[in-house]
mmCIF file of C-alpha atoms in Angstrom:
data_model
loop_
_atom_site.group_PDB
_atom_site.id
_atom_site.type_symbol
_atom_site.label_atom_id
_atom_site.label_comp_id
_atom_site.label_asym_id
_atom_site.label_seq_id
_atom_site.Cartn_x
_atom_site.Cartn_y
_atom_site.Cartn_z
ATOM 1 C CA UNK D 1 -6.230 3.759 14.846
ATOM 2 C CA UNK D 2 -5.906 6.917 16.940
ATOM 3 C CA UNK D 3 -4.336 8.912 14.092
ATOM 4 C CA UNK D 4 -6.882 7.569 11.592
ATOM 5 C CA UNK D 5 -9.704 8.771 13.859
ATOM 6 C CA UNK D 6 -8.002 12.130 14.350
ATOM 7 C CA UNK D 7 -7.737 12.546 10.568
ATOM 8 C CA UNK D 8 -11.469 11.837 10.227
ATOM 9 C CA UNK D 9 -12.201 14.533 12.835
ATOM 10 C CA UNK D 10 -9.916 17.036 11.085
ATOM 11 C CA UNK D 11 -11.554 16.368 7.728
ATOM 12 C CA UNK D 12 -15.023 16.661 9.223
ATOM 13 C CA UNK D 13 -14.120 19.902 10.990
ATOM 14 C CA UNK D 14 -12.860 21.421 7.722
ATOM 15 C CA UNK D 15 -15.650 19.842 5.608
ATOM 16 C CA UNK D 16 -13.117 18.102 3.347
ATOM 17 C CA UNK D 17 -12.163 14.529 2.575
ATOM 18 C CA UNK D 18 -9.311 12.931 4.511
ATOM 19 C CA UNK D 19 -7.110 12.566 1.434
ATOM 20 C CA UNK D 20 -7.082 16.344 0.852
ATOM 21 C CA UNK D 21 -5.673 17.116 4.309
ATOM 22 C CA UNK D 22 -2.184 16.761 2.800
ATOM 23 C CA UNK D 23 -2.698 19.402 0.118
ATOM 24 C CA UNK D 24 0.230 21.411 1.543
ATOM 25 C CA UNK D 25 2.450 18.554 2.789
ATOM 26 C CA UNK D 26 4.193 16.131 0.458
ATOM 27 C CA UNK D 27 6.577 13.288 1.146
ATOM 28 C CA UNK D 28 9.145 11.333 -0.807
ATOM 29 C CA UNK D 29 9.579 8.211 1.370
ATOM 30 C CA UNK D 30 13.020 7.091 0.159
ATOM 31 C CA UNK D 31 14.852 7.876 3.408
ATOM 32 C CA UNK D 32 16.983 4.740 3.012
ATOM 33 C CA UNK D 33 17.218 4.857 -0.775
ATOM 34 C CA UNK D 34 14.846 3.367 -3.316
ATOM 35 C CA UNK D 35 14.693 -0.402 -3.775
ATOM 36 C CA UNK D 36 12.088 -0.498 -6.504
ATOM 37 C CA UNK D 37 11.592 0.458 -9.226
ATOM 38 C CA UNK D 38 14.662 2.718 -9.367
ATOM 39 C CA UNK D 39 17.067 0.594 -7.327
ATOM 40 C CA UNK D 40 19.058 3.635 -6.234
ATOM 41 C CA UNK D 41 20.443 3.436 -2.703
ATOM 42 C CA UNK D 42 21.684 7.038 -2.871
ATOM 43 C CA UNK D 43 18.210 8.565 -3.034
ATOM 44 C CA UNK D 44 16.964 10.272 0.092
ATOM 45 C CA UNK D 45 13.496 11.129 1.286
ATOM 46 C CA UNK D 46 12.021 14.488 2.106
ATOM 47 C CA UNK D 47 8.964 16.166 3.498
ATOM 48 C CA UNK D 48 7.948 19.507 2.017
ATOM 49 C CA UNK D 49 5.414 21.949 3.343
ATOM 50 C CA UNK D 50 6.303 21.721 7.028
ATOM 51 C CA UNK D 51 5.801 24.627 9.373
ATOM 52 C CA UNK D 52 6.633 25.046 13.053
ATOM 53 C CA UNK D 53 3.413 23.387 14.199
ATOM 54 C CA UNK D 54 4.329 20.309 16.225
ATOM 55 C CA UNK D 55 0.939 19.274 17.587
ATOM 56 C CA UNK D 56 -0.766 15.944 17.154
ATOM 57 C CA UNK D 57 -2.881 17.267 14.285
ATOM 58 C CA UNK D 58 0.281 18.071 12.324
ATOM 59 C CA UNK D 59 1.670 14.629 13.214
ATOM 60 C CA UNK D 60 -1.524 13.038 11.889
ATOM 61 C CA UNK D 61 -1.219 14.909 8.586
ATOM 62 C CA UNK D 62 2.441 13.854 8.222
ATOM 63 C CA UNK D 63 1.343 10.279 8.946
ATOM 64 C CA UNK D 64 -1.272 10.580 6.176
ATOM 65 C CA UNK D 65 1.356 11.980 3.792
ATOM 66 C CA UNK D 66 3.483 8.926 4.604
ATOM 67 C CA UNK D 67 0.650 6.518 3.783
ATOM 68 C CA UNK D 68 -0.018 8.375 0.541
ATOM 69 C CA UNK D 69 3.676 8.367 -0.389
ATOM 70 C CA UNK D 70 3.864 4.599 0.095
ATOM 71 C CA UNK D 71 0.775 4.135 -2.078
ATOM 72 C CA UNK D 72 2.218 6.351 -4.818
ATOM 73 C CA UNK D 73 5.454 4.339 -4.584
ATOM 74 C CA UNK D 74 3.453 1.175 -5.250
ATOM 75 C CA UNK D 75 1.758 2.923 -8.177
ATOM 76 C CA UNK D 76 5.177 3.834 -9.591
ATOM 77 C CA UNK D 77 6.278 0.182 -9.409
ATOM 78 C CA UNK D 78 3.077 -0.946 -11.149
ATOM 79 C CA UNK D 79 3.536 1.641 -13.917
ATOM 80 C CA UNK D 80 7.123 0.509 -14.569
ATOM 81 C CA UNK D 81 6.077 -3.151 -14.654
ATOM 82 C CA UNK D 82 3.361 -2.365 -17.190
ATOM 83 C CA UNK D 83 5.805 -0.319 -19.291
ATOM 84 C CA UNK D 84 8.030 -3.432 -19.338
ATOM 85 C CA UNK D 85 5.185 -5.515 -20.744
ATOM 86 C CA UNK D 86 3.437 -6.947 -17.701
ATOM 87 C CA UNK D 87 -0.306 -7.123 -18.133
ATOM 88 C CA UNK D 88 -2.670 -4.802 -16.290
ATOM 89 C CA UNK D 89 -3.097 -5.689 -12.639
ATOM 90 C CA UNK D 90 -6.576 -6.952 -11.806
ATOM 91 C CA UNK D 91 -5.985 -6.796 -8.054
ATOM 92 C CA UNK D 92 -3.332 -6.255 -5.407
ATOM 93 C CA UNK D 93 -3.021 -8.790 -2.599
ATOM 94 C CA UNK D 94 -1.610 -7.109 0.498
ATOM 95 C CA UNK D 95 -0.359 -8.755 3.680
ATOM 96 C CA UNK D 96 1.652 -7.782 6.729
ATOM 97 C CA UNK D 97 1.284 -4.911 9.128
ATOM 98 C CA UNK D 98 0.017 -2.273 6.707
ATOM 99 C CA UNK D 99 -2.766 -4.594 5.559
ATOM 100 C CA UNK D 100 -4.355 -4.040 8.966
ATOM 101 C CA UNK D 101 -4.491 -0.272 8.434
ATOM 102 C CA UNK D 102 -7.834 0.459 6.752
ATOM 103 C CA UNK D 103 -6.777 3.965 5.771
ATOM 104 C CA UNK D 104 -3.649 2.708 4.003
ATOM 105 C CA UNK D 105 -5.534 -0.069 2.210
ATOM 106 C CA UNK D 106 -8.187 2.375 0.961
ATOM 107 C CA UNK D 107 -5.490 4.880 -0.038
ATOM 108 C CA UNK D 108 -3.646 2.158 -1.975
ATOM 109 C CA UNK D 109 -6.843 1.167 -3.789
ATOM 110 C CA UNK D 110 -7.650 4.792 -4.634
ATOM 111 C CA UNK D 111 -4.153 5.771 -5.777
ATOM 112 C CA UNK D 112 -3.667 2.692 -7.964
ATOM 113 C CA UNK D 113 -7.313 2.425 -9.077
ATOM 114 C CA UNK D 114 -6.945 -1.303 -8.428
ATOM 115 C CA UNK D 115 -8.995 -3.523 -6.112
ATOM 116 C CA UNK D 116 -7.028 -4.558 -3.008
ATOM 117 C CA UNK D 117 -7.432 -8.014 -1.469
ATOM 118 C CA UNK D 118 -6.659 -8.671 2.198
ATOM 119 C CA UNK D 119 -6.347 -12.419 2.803
ATOM 120 C CA UNK D 120 -8.004 -13.926 5.851
ATOM 121 C CA UNK D 121 -4.965 -16.154 6.458
ATOM 122 C CA UNK D 122 -2.820 -14.791 9.241
ATOM 123 C CA UNK D 123 0.347 -16.110 7.564
ATOM 124 C CA UNK D 124 -0.311 -15.458 3.891
ATOM 125 C CA UNK D 125 3.401 -15.107 3.087
ATOM 126 C CA UNK D 126 3.994 -18.622 4.394
ATOM 127 C CA UNK D 127 1.015 -19.855 2.402
ATOM 128 C CA UNK D 128 2.521 -18.327 -0.735
ATOM 129 C CA UNK D 129 5.773 -20.159 -0.020
ATOM 130 C CA UNK D 130 3.824 -23.392 0.411
ATOM 131 C CA UNK D 131 2.137 -22.776 -2.950
ATOM 132 C CA UNK D 132 5.518 -22.355 -4.625
ATOM 133 C CA UNK D 133 6.847 -25.484 -2.901
ATOM 134 C CA UNK D 134 3.814 -27.543 -3.867
ATOM 135 C CA UNK D 135 4.163 -26.419 -7.474
ATOM 136 C CA UNK D 136 7.897 -27.221 -7.505
ATOM 137 C CA UNK D 137 7.120 -30.680 -6.064
ATOM 138 C CA UNK D 138 4.643 -31.200 -8.933
ATOM 139 C CA UNK D 139 1.659 -31.438 -6.585
ATOM 140 C CA UNK D 140 0.056 -28.922 -8.974
ATOM 141 C CA UNK D 141 0.585 -28.492 -12.693
ATOM 142 C CA UNK D 142 1.284 -24.783 -12.350
ATOM 143 C CA UNK D 143 1.285 -21.959 -9.832
ATOM 144 C CA UNK D 144 -2.123 -20.668 -10.905
ATOM 145 C CA UNK D 145 -3.672 -24.062 -10.098
ATOM 146 C CA UNK D 146 -1.925 -24.121 -6.704
ATOM 147 C CA UNK D 147 -3.214 -20.650 -5.922
ATOM 148 C CA UNK D 148 -6.793 -21.544 -6.823
ATOM 149 C CA UNK D 149 -6.591 -24.738 -4.790
ATOM 150 C CA UNK D 150 -4.826 -23.449 -1.668
ATOM 151 C CA UNK D 151 -5.879 -19.805 -1.330
ATOM 152 C CA UNK D 152 -8.621 -18.866 1.078
ATOM 153 C CA UNK D 153 -11.008 -15.960 1.254
ATOM 154 C CA UNK D 154 -10.057 -12.315 1.314
ATOM 155 C CA UNK D 155 -11.644 -8.996 2.174
ATOM 156 C CA UNK D 156 -12.081 -6.823 -0.905
ATOM 157 C CA UNK D 157 -11.457 -3.063 -0.950
ATOM 158 C CA UNK D 158 -12.500 -1.274 -4.132
ATOM 159 C CA UNK D 159 -11.078 2.073 -5.281
#
């Protein structure tokens, strides 16, 4: 939250939007290889545009570049899936730690131009597993029916 607030202050001070603070810093986040969509463990990440500034403002901008890089990585996965014949995504359901970061969620929505849903369930991954199990046990005719029956509410973030 501290870095998100600092980014807002920096943007306000420079009369720009937060997302443009990284105009000179770019990141490729594959520091441990790429799992998807390339599946290449030999890839390595990088940050370009660094200078010798090591203050908290620079740290905040690198943090923002990281969030943006993760969102663009998700966009790359979505593009490859659609090239392979998957239909257009109507929404992205996000869970886990990053789902609690409002700046990341908004960045993901903006980069992908897809509405992001943040489930109210604290253990949405477990709920998804329960949906799969219930479908396998024939409690529901198909996964879509299980989802509609078992899923709860979600916060909606539009691009």
